[in-house]
C-alpha cells in the first residue's frame, strides 16, 4: 500500500500484489512496521497541482496516476491535474530510507519499489473536497453566539448551514465549494440581543435576591430557527459568566442526545463552532419515537418528570439557579401539539415564551397563558433553511452516527455479543384499546405508558436500545433516566444472542433495555 500526499489531499495507492487500499488520513495512522507498506510523500508539494472541479468523493476509483485527465469511477465529474514532470519521493519506513523515482510517461507514472520491480498504480481518492474551510482574517465575528478566533481555520462538512455575524465588520476567507453565500443587509440580531439583555437583568435580580432565574421557552413551527436561537441565548449567557441549563424537548431533531429522547444539559462553556455544546453528563430520558405525537401520554409524563429533576438541580446549584433555563420545543404547534406547549409551560413554570415567526401561535399563547407569563414575538432570521423529510431523516441518522463514532474527534465503539438470557428488553406502550375493553377504572391512555416485555428476535435488528439505570421493573423504569444507547447490528437465533454496537466495553452496565423505534444502519 502506498500513500501519496499532494496539496491537502490524501490518496491511497493499491499495488498489483493485492494489497487492500485504505482510507487513512495521515501518515501516522499507517503501519510503518510492515515491510510491504510504503508511505510516500511528494517532495516538494507541487504548487501547480489543483482540482478544477471539486466534489464530494468517497473512495472513488481513479484510472491513472498523475495523468493529464483523471476520471472518477461512479461519478460524472472529472478531475484534471496539470502535468507535474519529475518529482522526488521519499520512503518513510523503519527498515529502509531510500529515494524512489517516478517517471512521467504519456499517461501513467510508474512507481518503483526498492526491489526495482515496476508496478502500475491505481489511485483511490478518499476525498477531503467535501470539507469547507473558513478563517477570520480581520475584525471580530461570531457564529450563533460563539466568537471566532482570528487566524484559526474552521472546518464544515457538506450540508452545513452557518451564519456569521459581526457587530463591527470583519474579513472572512472561505475555501471549498459553497452552494450559497451572501451578505444580508437586515437581520433580527438586534432583537435577539435585546432578549438576552432582558434575561440578563432578570438573572442579576435573581442572583441578588437568591431566587430562581428566568425560565424561557422557545416555540414556533418547524424550520424557523428555534434550536439556533436557543444556542444563541445560551452562548451569550455563558459569555457573561452564567451557567444556564438547556432543556431540549425536540425528540426528532434534538441537540443533546440521539433522536427519540428528551434531556437537559448544564452549559458551562460556549458551544464549539463545529461540534456544538459539550455532551458531558447530560440527563437523558428515553421516549423511543421520532415524533412527539406518537405517544402523547408518555411525552407529557417525561416532560413532567424532567421538570422536577431540573428544579432539583437548580436548587442544588446556586449559580445554575440564578442563570435559569432555556427550553427548546418541537415544531408541532397545532391541535395536540399546542396542548403539549401549554403542558410544558405549566410543568416548568415558564416566565417567558419566545414565539418565532408565527403570529397565530403568539396570539393563542397570549390568550391562554397567565398574566405573569411574558409572551414575546420575534421574526425568524432570513438565513433559516427549510428542510425536507429526507433531510430530517438524514439529520437523525447523522446524530446517531455522531453518538457512536464522533464528529470531529473520532470515537471507537465496541462490538460484542449479548446473550438473550442476560437481557431484559421492554418497550413503552401497548396497542391502543377502546375504553370499553379496558379494566374498570383504567383509560386507554394508561395503556400508552405501560411497560411491555419484548421477546428478542429479528425484529430488533438495527434498532436502538436504551440502557436504563433502573435495575428491575419494580422501579419506575419509564421515568428513570438512561445511561446510554446500543444498536443491534446482528441477531443470531441459533446461538440465542445478538451483536450490539456499544460506546463502552462489555459487559453492559445494566441489563434492562428499552426498545426504540429509531433505527441505524451501521456502515462502518
Short mmCIF file of C-alpha atoms in Angstrom, two decimals:
data_model
loop_
_atom_site.label_atom_id
_atom_site.label_comp_id
_atom_site.label_asym_id
_atom_site.label_seq_id
_atom_site.Cartn_x
_atom_site.Cartn_y
_atom_site.Cartn_z
CA UNK A 1 0.00 0.00 0.00
CA UNK A 2 1.33 3.42 -0.93
CA UNK A 3 0.07 6.69 0.38
CA UNK A 4 0.79 9.82 -1.59
CA UNK A 5 0.03 13.33 -0.47
CA UNK A 6 -0.33 16.25 -2.83
CA UNK A 7 -1.52 19.60 -1.53
CA UNK A 8 -4.08 18.80 1.18
CA UNK A 9 -5.49 15.67 -0.48
CA UNK A 10 -4.58 12.17 0.64
CA UNK A 11 -4.73 9.29 -1.81
CA UNK A 12 -4.05 5.61 -1.32
CA UNK A 13 -2.33 3.53 -3.98
CA UNK A 14 -3.21 -0.12 -4.49
CA UNK A 15 -0.41 -2.28 -5.91
CA UNK A 16 -0.64 -5.33 -8.13
CA UNK A 17 0.26 -7.69 -5.28
CA UNK A 18 -3.26 -7.39 -3.92
CA UNK A 19 -2.75 -5.04 -1.01
CA UNK A 20 -6.02 -3.57 0.16
CA UNK A 21 -6.43 0.14 -0.22
CA UNK A 22 -7.24 2.05 2.93
CA UNK A 23 -8.70 5.36 3.91
CA UNK A 24 -6.06 6.66 6.31
CA UNK A 25 -5.97 10.41 6.69
CA UNK A 26 -2.43 10.83 7.96
CA UNK A 27 0.94 9.14 7.68
CA UNK A 28 0.93 8.43 11.41
CA UNK A 29 -2.06 6.12 11.02
CA UNK A 30 -0.16 3.76 8.70
CA UNK A 31 1.59 0.61 9.87
CA UNK A 32 5.22 1.52 9.19
CA UNK A 33 6.49 -1.70 10.77
CA UNK A 34 5.06 -3.77 7.93
CA UNK A 35 7.79 -4.32 5.26
CA UNK A 36 5.23 -4.29 2.45
CA UNK A 37 3.92 -0.89 3.43
CA UNK A 38 5.46 2.15 1.82
CA UNK A 39 4.40 5.63 2.78
CA UNK A 40 5.35 8.10 0.09
CA UNK A 41 5.18 11.85 0.26
CA UNK A 42 5.74 14.09 -2.72
CA UNK A 43 8.65 16.46 -2.06
CA UNK A 44 8.20 19.30 -2.68
CA UNK A 45 4.45 19.59 -2.87
CA UNK A 46 3.52 20.53 -6.45
CA UNK A 47 2.07 24.00 -6.35
CA UNK A 48 0.64 23.67 -9.85
CA UNK A 49 -1.44 20.61 -8.96
CA UNK A 50 -5.01 21.69 -8.48
CA UNK A 51 -8.52 20.32 -8.76
CA UNK A 52 -10.60 22.22 -11.26
CA UNK A 53 -13.87 20.52 -10.40
CA UNK A 54 -14.04 19.78 -6.67
CA UNK A 55 -16.74 17.47 -5.42
CA UNK A 56 -17.70 15.04 -2.71
CA UNK A 57 -15.58 11.95 -3.35
CA UNK A 58 -15.58 8.86 -1.17
CA UNK A 59 -13.05 6.22 -2.19
CA UNK A 60 -13.71 6.97 -5.84
CA UNK A 61 -11.52 4.89 -8.13
CA UNK A 62 -9.23 6.81 -10.44
CA UNK A 63 -7.90 5.21 -13.59
CA UNK A 64 -4.39 6.64 -13.82
CA UNK A 65 -1.87 8.47 -11.67
CA UNK A 66 -0.58 11.96 -12.43
CA UNK A 67 -2.05 11.90 -15.91
CA UNK A 68 -3.44 14.91 -17.63
CA UNK A 69 -7.03 13.76 -17.16
CA UNK A 70 -8.30 11.61 -14.31
CA UNK A 71 -11.79 10.10 -14.27
CA UNK A 72 -13.71 9.15 -11.14
CA UNK A 73 -15.46 5.80 -11.05
CA UNK A 74 -19.16 6.19 -10.31
CA UNK A 75 -19.04 9.95 -10.59
CA UNK A 76 -19.91 12.03 -13.62
CA UNK A 77 -17.36 14.67 -12.66
CA UNK A 78 -13.79 14.58 -13.95
CA UNK A 79 -10.72 15.81 -12.13
CA UNK A 80 -7.93 17.49 -14.08
CA UNK A 81 -4.38 17.84 -12.86
CA UNK A 82 -1.63 19.78 -14.59
CA UNK A 83 1.41 17.75 -15.57
CA UNK A 84 3.90 17.51 -12.73
CA UNK A 85 7.04 16.41 -14.51
CA UNK A 86 9.66 14.58 -12.46
CA UNK A 87 9.13 14.53 -8.70
CA UNK A 88 11.17 13.09 -5.85
CA UNK A 89 9.57 10.58 -3.50
CA UNK A 90 10.87 9.84 0.00
CA UNK A 91 10.17 6.45 1.52
CA UNK A 92 9.31 6.59 5.22
CA UNK A 93 9.95 3.19 6.79
CA UNK A 94 11.68 1.72 9.83
CA UNK A 95 13.93 -0.54 7.75
CA UNK A 96 14.65 1.46 4.65
CA UNK A 97 15.36 5.06 3.80
CA UNK A 98 15.80 5.33 0.07
CA UNK A 99 14.64 7.66 -2.60
CA UNK A 100 12.38 6.39 -5.31
CA UNK A 101 11.81 7.98 -8.62
CA UNK A 102 8.62 8.49 -10.54
CA UNK A 103 8.97 8.56 -14.31
CA UNK A 104 6.34 10.56 -16.09
CA UNK A 105 5.09 8.58 -19.09
CA UNK A 106 2.48 9.57 -21.61
CA UNK A 107 -0.42 8.56 -19.39
CA UNK A 108 0.83 6.80 -16.25
CA UNK A 109 3.56 7.48 -13.71
CA UNK A 110 5.24 4.27 -12.61
CA UNK A 111 6.28 3.84 -9.00
CA UNK A 112 9.34 1.69 -8.41
CA UNK A 113 9.97 -0.04 -5.10
CA UNK A 114 13.34 -0.97 -3.56
CA UNK A 115 13.43 -4.25 -5.48
CA UNK A 116 13.26 -2.30 -8.75
CA UNK A 117 10.03 -4.13 -9.52
CA UNK A 118 7.83 -1.93 -11.62
CA UNK A 119 4.20 -1.62 -10.60
CA UNK A 120 1.36 0.24 -12.21
CA UNK A 121 -0.59 2.02 -9.52
CA UNK A 122 -4.32 2.56 -9.30
CA UNK A 123 -5.12 5.53 -7.13
CA UNK A 124 -8.12 5.82 -4.81
CA UNK A 125 -9.08 9.25 -3.56
CA UNK A 126 -10.56 9.34 -0.08
CA UNK A 127 -11.61 12.87 -0.81
CA UNK A 128 -11.37 15.83 1.53
CA UNK A 129 -13.07 18.09 -1.01
CA UNK A 130 -16.29 17.81 0.96
CA UNK A 131 -14.78 19.92 3.73
CA UNK A 132 -15.35 23.66 3.63
CA UNK A 133 -12.88 25.86 5.47
CA UNK A 134 -13.46 29.32 6.86
CA UNK A 135 -10.96 31.65 8.50
CA UNK A 136 -11.40 35.02 10.18
CA UNK A 137 -8.70 37.33 8.80
CA UNK A 138 -9.59 40.68 10.36
CA UNK A 139 -12.14 42.14 12.75
CA UNK A 140 -14.47 40.31 15.13
CA UNK A 141 -17.26 37.89 14.28
CA UNK A 142 -19.37 35.14 15.81
CA UNK A 143 -21.38 32.10 14.77
CA UNK A 144 -24.60 31.68 16.75
CA UNK A 145 -23.09 33.48 19.72
CA UNK A 146 -19.69 31.74 19.68
CA UNK A 147 -16.80 34.11 18.98
CA UNK A 148 -14.45 33.23 16.14
CA UNK A 149 -10.71 33.18 16.77
CA UNK A 150 -8.70 35.26 14.33
CA UNK A 151 -6.39 33.15 12.18
CA UNK A 152 -8.00 29.84 13.11
CA UNK A 153 -9.37 27.66 10.31
CA UNK A 154 -12.86 26.24 10.94
CA UNK A 155 -13.95 23.15 9.04
CA UNK A 156 -17.51 22.39 7.98
CA UNK A 157 -18.85 19.36 6.15
CA UNK A 158 -21.18 19.22 3.18
CA UNK A 159 -24.69 20.32 4.14
CA UNK A 160 -23.58 22.63 6.94
CA UNK A 161 -25.63 25.82 7.25
CA UNK A 162 -24.00 28.63 9.21
CA UNK A 163 -24.46 32.35 9.67
CA UNK A 164 -21.54 34.59 10.59
CA UNK A 165 -22.48 37.83 12.33
CA UNK A 166 -20.27 40.82 13.05
CA UNK A 167 -21.07 43.95 15.02
CA UNK A 168 -18.09 45.94 13.77
CA UNK A 169 -17.16 44.42 10.41
CA UNK A 170 -14.75 41.63 9.53
CA UNK A 171 -12.89 39.90 6.72
CA UNK A 172 -13.50 36.20 6.11
CA UNK A 173 -11.74 33.74 3.85
CA UNK A 174 -13.81 30.83 2.52
CA UNK A 175 -12.28 27.76 0.91
CA UNK A 176 -14.13 24.94 -0.79
CA UNK A 177 -17.24 24.74 -2.90
CA UNK A 178 -20.01 26.81 -1.30
CA UNK A 179 -23.57 26.39 -2.56
CA UNK A 180 -24.86 29.78 -1.41
CA UNK A 181 -23.09 32.65 0.30
CA UNK A 182 -24.34 36.20 0.64
CA UNK A 183 -24.25 39.23 2.92
CA UNK A 184 -27.62 40.06 4.50
CA UNK A 185 -28.48 43.74 4.76
CA UNK A 186 -31.03 43.29 7.55
CA UNK A 187 -31.03 40.74 10.38
CA UNK A 188 -33.07 40.34 13.58
CA UNK A 189 -29.90 40.13 15.69
CA UNK A 190 -30.63 43.41 17.48
CA UNK A 191 -33.98 41.97 18.65
CA UNK A 192 -32.29 38.73 19.71
CA UNK A 193 -29.69 40.69 21.66
CA UNK A 194 -32.45 42.65 23.40
CA UNK A 195 -33.97 39.36 24.60
CA UNK A 196 -30.58 38.34 26.00
CA UNK A 197 -30.24 41.73 27.74
CA UNK A 198 -33.68 41.37 29.34
CA UNK A 199 -32.84 37.84 30.53
CA UNK A 200 -29.54 39.07 31.96
CA UNK A 201 -31.36 41.71 34.00
CA UNK A 202 -33.64 39.00 35.41
CA UNK A 203 -30.58 36.87 36.24
CA UNK A 204 -28.97 39.73 38.13
CA UNK A 205 -32.14 40.29 40.12
CA UNK A 206 -32.36 36.57 40.90
CA UNK A 207 -28.71 36.49 41.94
CA UNK A 208 -29.14 39.48 44.24
CA UNK A 209 -32.28 38.08 45.85
CA UNK A 210 -31.12 34.44 45.86
CA UNK A 211 -34.18 33.42 43.84
CA UNK A 212 -34.77 31.38 40.71
CA UNK A 213 -33.57 32.78 37.40
CA UNK A 214 -35.74 33.15 34.28
CA UNK A 215 -37.12 30.04 32.59
CA UNK A 216 -37.58 30.69 28.88
CA UNK A 217 -39.40 28.54 26.35
CA UNK A 218 -38.79 28.97 22.61
CA UNK A 219 -41.76 27.95 20.46
CA UNK A 220 -42.69 28.07 16.81
CA UNK A 221 -43.39 25.89 13.77
CA UNK A 222 -40.73 23.82 12.05
CA UNK A 223 -37.77 25.44 10.30
CA UNK A 224 -37.89 28.86 11.95
CA UNK A 225 -34.56 28.62 13.83
CA UNK A 226 -35.65 27.57 17.34
CA UNK A 227 -32.57 25.45 18.06
CA UNK A 228 -30.26 28.16 16.71
CA UNK A 229 -31.96 30.84 18.80
CA UNK A 230 -31.60 28.68 21.93
CA UNK A 231 -27.92 28.19 21.14
CA UNK A 232 -27.51 31.94 20.70
CA UNK A 233 -29.09 32.75 24.08
CA UNK A 234 -27.06 30.06 25.84
CA UNK A 235 -23.77 31.22 24.33
CA UNK A 236 -24.43 34.83 25.27
CA UNK A 237 -25.32 33.78 28.82
CA UNK A 238 -22.16 31.69 29.22
CA UNK A 239 -20.02 34.55 27.91
CA UNK A 240 -21.49 36.65 30.74
CA UNK A 241 -20.28 34.08 33.28
CA UNK A 242 -23.62 32.29 33.69
CA UNK A 243 -24.32 28.54 33.86
CA UNK A 244 -27.76 28.09 32.25
CA UNK A 245 -29.49 24.76 31.70
CA UNK A 246 -30.52 23.67 28.22
CA UNK A 247 -33.70 21.57 28.12
CA UNK A 248 -34.29 20.01 24.71
CA UNK A 249 -37.78 18.59 24.17
CA UNK A 250 -37.44 18.13 20.40
CA UNK A 251 -37.47 14.34 20.07
CA UNK A 252 -36.79 14.39 16.33
CA UNK A 253 -34.03 16.98 15.89
CA UNK A 254 -32.61 17.37 19.39
CA UNK A 255 -29.17 18.72 20.30
CA UNK A 256 -28.40 16.72 23.43
CA UNK A 257 -28.62 13.03 22.56
CA UNK A 258 -29.87 10.62 19.90
CA UNK A 259 -33.35 11.05 18.36
CA UNK A 260 -36.22 9.68 20.39
CA UNK A 261 -35.09 11.27 23.65
CA UNK A 262 -35.56 14.39 25.71
CA UNK A 263 -32.95 15.72 28.08
CA UNK A 264 -31.22 18.51 29.94
CA UNK A 265 -27.65 19.77 29.92
CA UNK A 266 -25.78 22.21 32.15
CA UNK A 267 -23.97 24.59 29.78
CA UNK A 268 -20.65 25.76 31.21
CA UNK A 269 -18.81 26.97 28.10
CA UNK A 270 -19.80 28.34 24.69
CA UNK A 271 -20.70 25.84 22.01
CA UNK A 272 -17.92 24.64 19.76
CA UNK A 273 -18.37 26.21 16.32
CA UNK A 274 -18.07 22.85 14.58
CA UNK A 275 -19.47 20.37 17.14
CA UNK A 276 -21.94 22.28 19.30
CA UNK A 277 -22.22 22.03 23.08
CA UNK A 278 -20.08 19.65 25.11
CA UNK A 279 -22.05 16.46 25.77
CA UNK A 280 -20.56 15.58 29.15
CA UNK A 281 -23.00 14.17 31.70
CA UNK A 282 -26.34 15.03 30.07
CA UNK A 283 -29.59 13.96 31.71
CA UNK A 284 -31.49 11.91 29.11
CA UNK A 285 -34.89 10.19 29.17
CA UNK A 286 -35.99 7.52 26.73
CA UNK A 287 -39.05 8.32 24.62
CA UNK A 288 -38.50 5.95 21.71
CA UNK A 289 -40.19 7.81 18.84
CA UNK A 290 -39.13 10.49 16.37
CA UNK A 291 -42.41 12.38 16.72
CA UNK A 292 -43.91 13.89 19.87
CA UNK A 293 -47.36 12.82 18.69
CA UNK A 294 -46.57 9.11 18.63
CA UNK A 295 -47.27 8.72 22.35
CA UNK A 296 -48.77 11.85 23.90
CA UNK A 297 -49.26 10.38 27.36
CA UNK A 298 -45.65 9.20 27.60
CA UNK A 299 -44.30 12.51 26.29
CA UNK A 300 -46.22 14.55 28.86
CA UNK A 301 -45.16 12.17 31.63
CA UNK A 302 -41.49 12.54 30.72
CA UNK A 303 -41.79 16.33 30.48
CA UNK A 304 -43.25 16.46 33.98
CA UNK A 305 -40.51 14.21 35.34
CA UNK A 306 -37.77 16.23 33.62
CA UNK A 307 -39.14 19.47 35.05
CA UNK A 308 -38.95 18.03 38.57
CA UNK A 309 -35.34 16.91 38.13
CA UNK A 310 -34.30 20.25 36.60
CA UNK A 311 -35.90 22.09 39.51
CA UNK A 312 -33.98 19.92 41.97
CA UNK A 313 -30.74 20.54 40.06
CA UNK A 314 -31.29 24.30 40.19
CA UNK A 315 -31.94 24.25 43.91
CA UNK A 316 -28.70 22.34 44.46
CA UNK A 317 -26.58 24.73 42.37
CA UNK A 318 -26.87 28.40 43.22
CA UNK A 319 -25.16 29.59 40.05
CA UNK A 320 -27.36 27.43 37.83
CA UNK A 321 -30.41 28.56 39.79
CA UNK A 322 -29.74 32.22 39.04
CA UNK A 323 -28.80 31.51 35.41
CA UNK A 324 -32.17 29.97 34.56
CA UNK A 325 -33.29 27.57 31.84
CA UNK A 326 -33.64 27.74 28.05
CA UNK A 327 -36.18 25.25 26.65
CA UNK A 328 -36.24 24.13 23.02
CA UNK A 329 -39.52 22.63 21.79
CA UNK A 330 -40.84 20.66 18.83
CA UNK A 331 -42.27 22.31 15.73
CA UNK A 332 -45.73 20.79 16.28
CA UNK A 333 -47.88 23.76 17.29
CA UNK A 334 -51.41 22.81 16.22
CA UNK A 335 -54.04 20.71 17.98
CA UNK A 336 -52.43 18.30 20.42
CA UNK A 337 -49.10 19.97 19.73
CA UNK A 338 -50.41 23.24 21.17
CA UNK A 339 -51.69 21.38 24.23
CA UNK A 340 -48.19 19.98 24.70
CA UNK A 341 -46.78 23.51 24.68
CA UNK A 342 -49.21 24.58 27.40
CA UNK A 343 -48.31 21.47 29.41
CA UNK A 344 -44.60 22.32 29.11
CA UNK A 345 -45.26 25.89 30.24
CA UNK A 346 -47.19 24.64 33.26
CA UNK A 347 -44.72 21.89 34.21
CA UNK A 348 -41.64 24.13 34.08
CA UNK A 349 -43.43 27.23 35.44
CA UNK A 350 -42.34 29.30 32.48
CA UNK A 351 -41.54 33.00 32.91
CA UNK A 352 -41.02 33.93 29.26
CA UNK A 353 -42.19 32.44 25.96
CA UNK A 354 -40.47 33.50 22.75
CA UNK A 355 -42.54 32.74 19.64
CA UNK A 356 -40.68 32.72 16.34
CA UNK A 357 -42.35 33.66 13.07
CA UNK A 358 -45.99 32.67 13.71
CA UNK A 359 -48.38 35.37 14.94
CA UNK A 360 -51.28 32.96 15.31
CA UNK A 361 -49.38 30.91 17.88
CA UNK A 362 -48.30 34.12 19.61
CA UNK A 363 -51.89 35.36 19.96
CA UNK A 364 -53.12 31.98 21.22
CA UNK A 365 -50.44 31.86 23.90
CA UNK A 366 -51.15 35.46 24.95
CA UNK A 367 -54.78 34.46 25.33
CA UNK A 368 -54.20 31.22 27.27
CA UNK A 369 -51.13 31.96 29.40
CA UNK A 370 -51.40 33.55 32.87
CA UNK A 371 -50.69 37.25 33.10
CA UNK A 372 -47.33 36.72 34.84
CA UNK A 373 -46.02 34.81 31.78
CA UNK A 374 -44.49 37.19 29.27
CA UNK A 375 -45.02 36.21 25.61
CA UNK A 376 -42.75 37.81 23.01
CA UNK A 377 -42.96 37.59 19.22
CA UNK A 378 -39.78 37.65 17.12
CA UNK A 379 -39.24 37.24 13.38
CA UNK A 380 -37.13 34.37 12.13
CA UNK A 381 -33.75 35.00 10.58
CA UNK A 382 -33.64 35.32 6.82
CA UNK A 383 -30.95 32.65 6.67
CA UNK A 384 -33.19 29.86 8.00
CA UNK A 385 -33.38 26.99 5.51
CA UNK A 386 -36.43 24.76 5.15
CA UNK A 387 -35.66 21.05 5.47
CA UNK A 388 -37.37 18.26 3.57
CA UNK A 389 -38.43 14.97 5.14
CA UNK A 390 -35.37 13.33 3.63
CA UNK A 391 -33.09 15.97 5.10
CA UNK A 392 -34.64 15.48 8.53
CA UNK A 393 -34.21 11.71 8.32
CA UNK A 394 -30.59 12.20 7.27
CA UNK A 395 -30.08 14.53 10.21
CA UNK A 396 -31.45 11.95 12.65
CA UNK A 397 -29.18 9.29 11.18
CA UNK A 398 -26.25 11.67 11.49
CA UNK A 399 -26.98 12.29 15.18
CA UNK A 400 -26.87 8.54 15.90
CA UNK A 401 -23.68 8.15 13.89
CA UNK A 402 -22.14 11.04 15.80
CA UNK A 403 -23.13 9.39 19.09
CA UNK A 404 -21.22 6.21 18.26
CA UNK A 405 -18.38 7.47 16.05
CA UNK A 406 -17.97 11.13 16.98
CA UNK A 407 -17.82 14.12 14.68
CA UNK A 408 -14.52 15.99 14.57
CA UNK A 409 -12.95 13.86 17.30
CA UNK A 410 -13.29 10.20 16.23
CA UNK A 411 -14.75 7.72 18.69
CA UNK A 412 -14.27 3.98 18.53
CA UNK A 413 -17.32 1.98 19.69
CA UNK A 414 -17.14 -1.68 20.63
CA UNK A 415 -18.98 -4.59 19.04
CA UNK A 416 -19.72 -7.71 21.07
CA UNK A 417 -22.33 -10.41 21.59
CA UNK A 418 -25.01 -10.30 24.25
CA UNK A 419 -26.89 -13.45 25.19
CA UNK A 420 -30.68 -13.31 25.20
CA UNK A 421 -30.72 -14.85 28.67
CA UNK A 422 -28.66 -11.97 30.06
CA UNK A 423 -31.01 -9.22 28.94
CA UNK A 424 -34.50 -7.97 29.65
CA UNK A 425 -35.98 -5.93 26.83
CA UNK A 426 -39.11 -3.82 27.15
CA UNK A 427 -40.97 -1.23 25.17
CA UNK A 428 -43.20 1.52 26.49
CA UNK A 429 -46.80 1.50 25.32
CA UNK A 430 -49.18 -1.28 24.35
CA UNK A 431 -51.56 -1.28 21.36
CA UNK A 432 -54.42 1.13 21.93
CA UNK A 433 -57.74 -0.36 23.03
CA UNK A 434 -61.16 1.28 23.28
CA UNK A 435 -62.23 2.33 26.78
CA UNK A 436 -64.96 -0.33 26.73
CA UNK A 437 -62.29 -3.04 26.61
CA UNK A 438 -60.21 -1.60 29.44
CA UNK A 439 -60.45 -2.81 33.06
CA UNK A 440 -62.68 -0.83 35.37
CA UNK A 441 -61.12 2.49 36.30
CA UNK A 442 -58.49 2.48 33.53
CA UNK A 443 -58.37 4.65 30.43
CA UNK A 444 -56.86 3.96 27.03
CA UNK A 445 -54.07 6.48 27.63
CA UNK A 446 -52.93 4.45 30.65
CA UNK A 447 -52.05 1.69 28.21
CA UNK A 448 -49.64 4.04 26.41
CA UNK A 449 -47.43 4.29 29.49
CA UNK A 450 -47.39 0.58 30.22
CA UNK A 451 -44.16 -1.42 30.19
CA UNK A 452 -44.42 -4.37 27.77
CA UNK A 453 -41.87 -7.18 27.56
CA UNK A 454 -40.27 -7.79 24.14
CA UNK A 455 -39.04 -11.20 23.01
CA UNK A 456 -35.58 -11.00 21.39
CA UNK A 457 -35.66 -11.78 17.69
CA UNK A 458 -35.01 -10.47 14.19
CA UNK A 459 -37.40 -7.61 14.92
CA UNK A 460 -34.62 -5.98 16.97
CA UNK A 461 -32.20 -5.70 14.05
CA UNK A 462 -30.81 -2.14 13.54
CA UNK A 463 -32.93 -0.75 16.39
CA UNK A 464 -31.52 1.38 19.19
CA UNK A 465 -31.86 0.08 22.74
CA UNK A 466 -31.68 2.42 25.71
CA UNK A 467 -29.70 1.12 28.68
CA UNK A 468 -31.75 2.10 31.71
CA UNK A 469 -30.38 2.98 35.12
CA UNK A 470 -33.28 1.01 36.61
CA UNK A 471 -32.11 -2.36 37.90
CA UNK A 472 -35.51 -4.07 37.79
CA UNK A 473 -39.09 -3.50 36.74
CA UNK A 474 -40.00 -2.91 40.35
CA UNK A 475 -38.54 0.56 39.95
CA UNK A 476 -40.24 3.22 37.86
CA UNK A 477 -38.45 2.32 34.64
CA UNK A 478 -40.29 4.79 32.41
CA UNK A 479 -39.32 7.88 34.40
CA UNK A 480 -35.76 6.72 35.14
CA UNK A 481 -33.05 8.33 33.05
CA UNK A 482 -30.85 6.19 30.82
CA UNK A 483 -27.10 5.52 30.90
CA UNK A 484 -26.67 5.37 27.14
CA UNK A 485 -27.64 3.53 23.97
CA UNK A 486 -26.61 0.47 22.00
CA UNK A 487 -27.51 -0.59 18.47
CA UNK A 488 -28.37 -4.15 17.44
CA UNK A 489 -26.27 -5.00 14.38
CA UNK A 490 -27.00 -8.74 14.18
CA UNK A 491 -29.39 -11.29 15.67
CA UNK A 492 -28.39 -14.98 15.81
CA UNK A 493 -31.39 -17.10 16.73
CA UNK A 494 -29.39 -20.34 16.65
CA UNK A 495 -26.89 -19.14 19.24
CA UNK A 496 -29.56 -17.14 21.07
CA UNK A 497 -27.53 -13.97 21.08
CA UNK A 498 -27.35 -10.58 19.41
CA UNK A 499 -24.40 -8.45 18.35
CA UNK A 500 -24.54 -4.87 19.57
CA UNK A 501 -22.63 -1.67 18.93
CA UNK A 502 -21.80 -0.02 22.25
CA UNK A 503 -19.88 3.11 23.32
CA UNK A 504 -18.19 1.12 26.10
CA UNK A 505 -16.75 -2.34 26.60
CA UNK A 506 -18.72 -5.31 27.77
CA UNK A 507 -20.50 -6.04 29.98
CA UNK A 508 -23.38 -3.61 29.73
CA UNK A 509 -23.78 -1.50 32.88
CA UNK A 510 -27.37 -2.70 33.27
CA UNK A 511 -29.30 -5.48 31.59
CA UNK A 512 -32.66 -3.71 31.44
CA UNK A 513 -33.07 -2.38 27.90
CA UNK A 514 -35.79 -0.22 26.36
CA UNK A 515 -36.64 -0.65 22.68
CA UNK A 516 -36.68 2.44 20.47
CA UNK A 517 -38.32 2.85 17.08
CA UNK A 518 -35.20 4.71 15.90
CA UNK A 519 -33.10 2.59 13.54
CA UNK A 520 -29.47 2.96 12.50
CA UNK A 521 -27.72 1.13 9.67
CA UNK A 522 -24.08 0.86 10.70
CA UNK A 523 -21.95 1.25 7.58
CA UNK A 524 -18.55 1.22 9.30
#
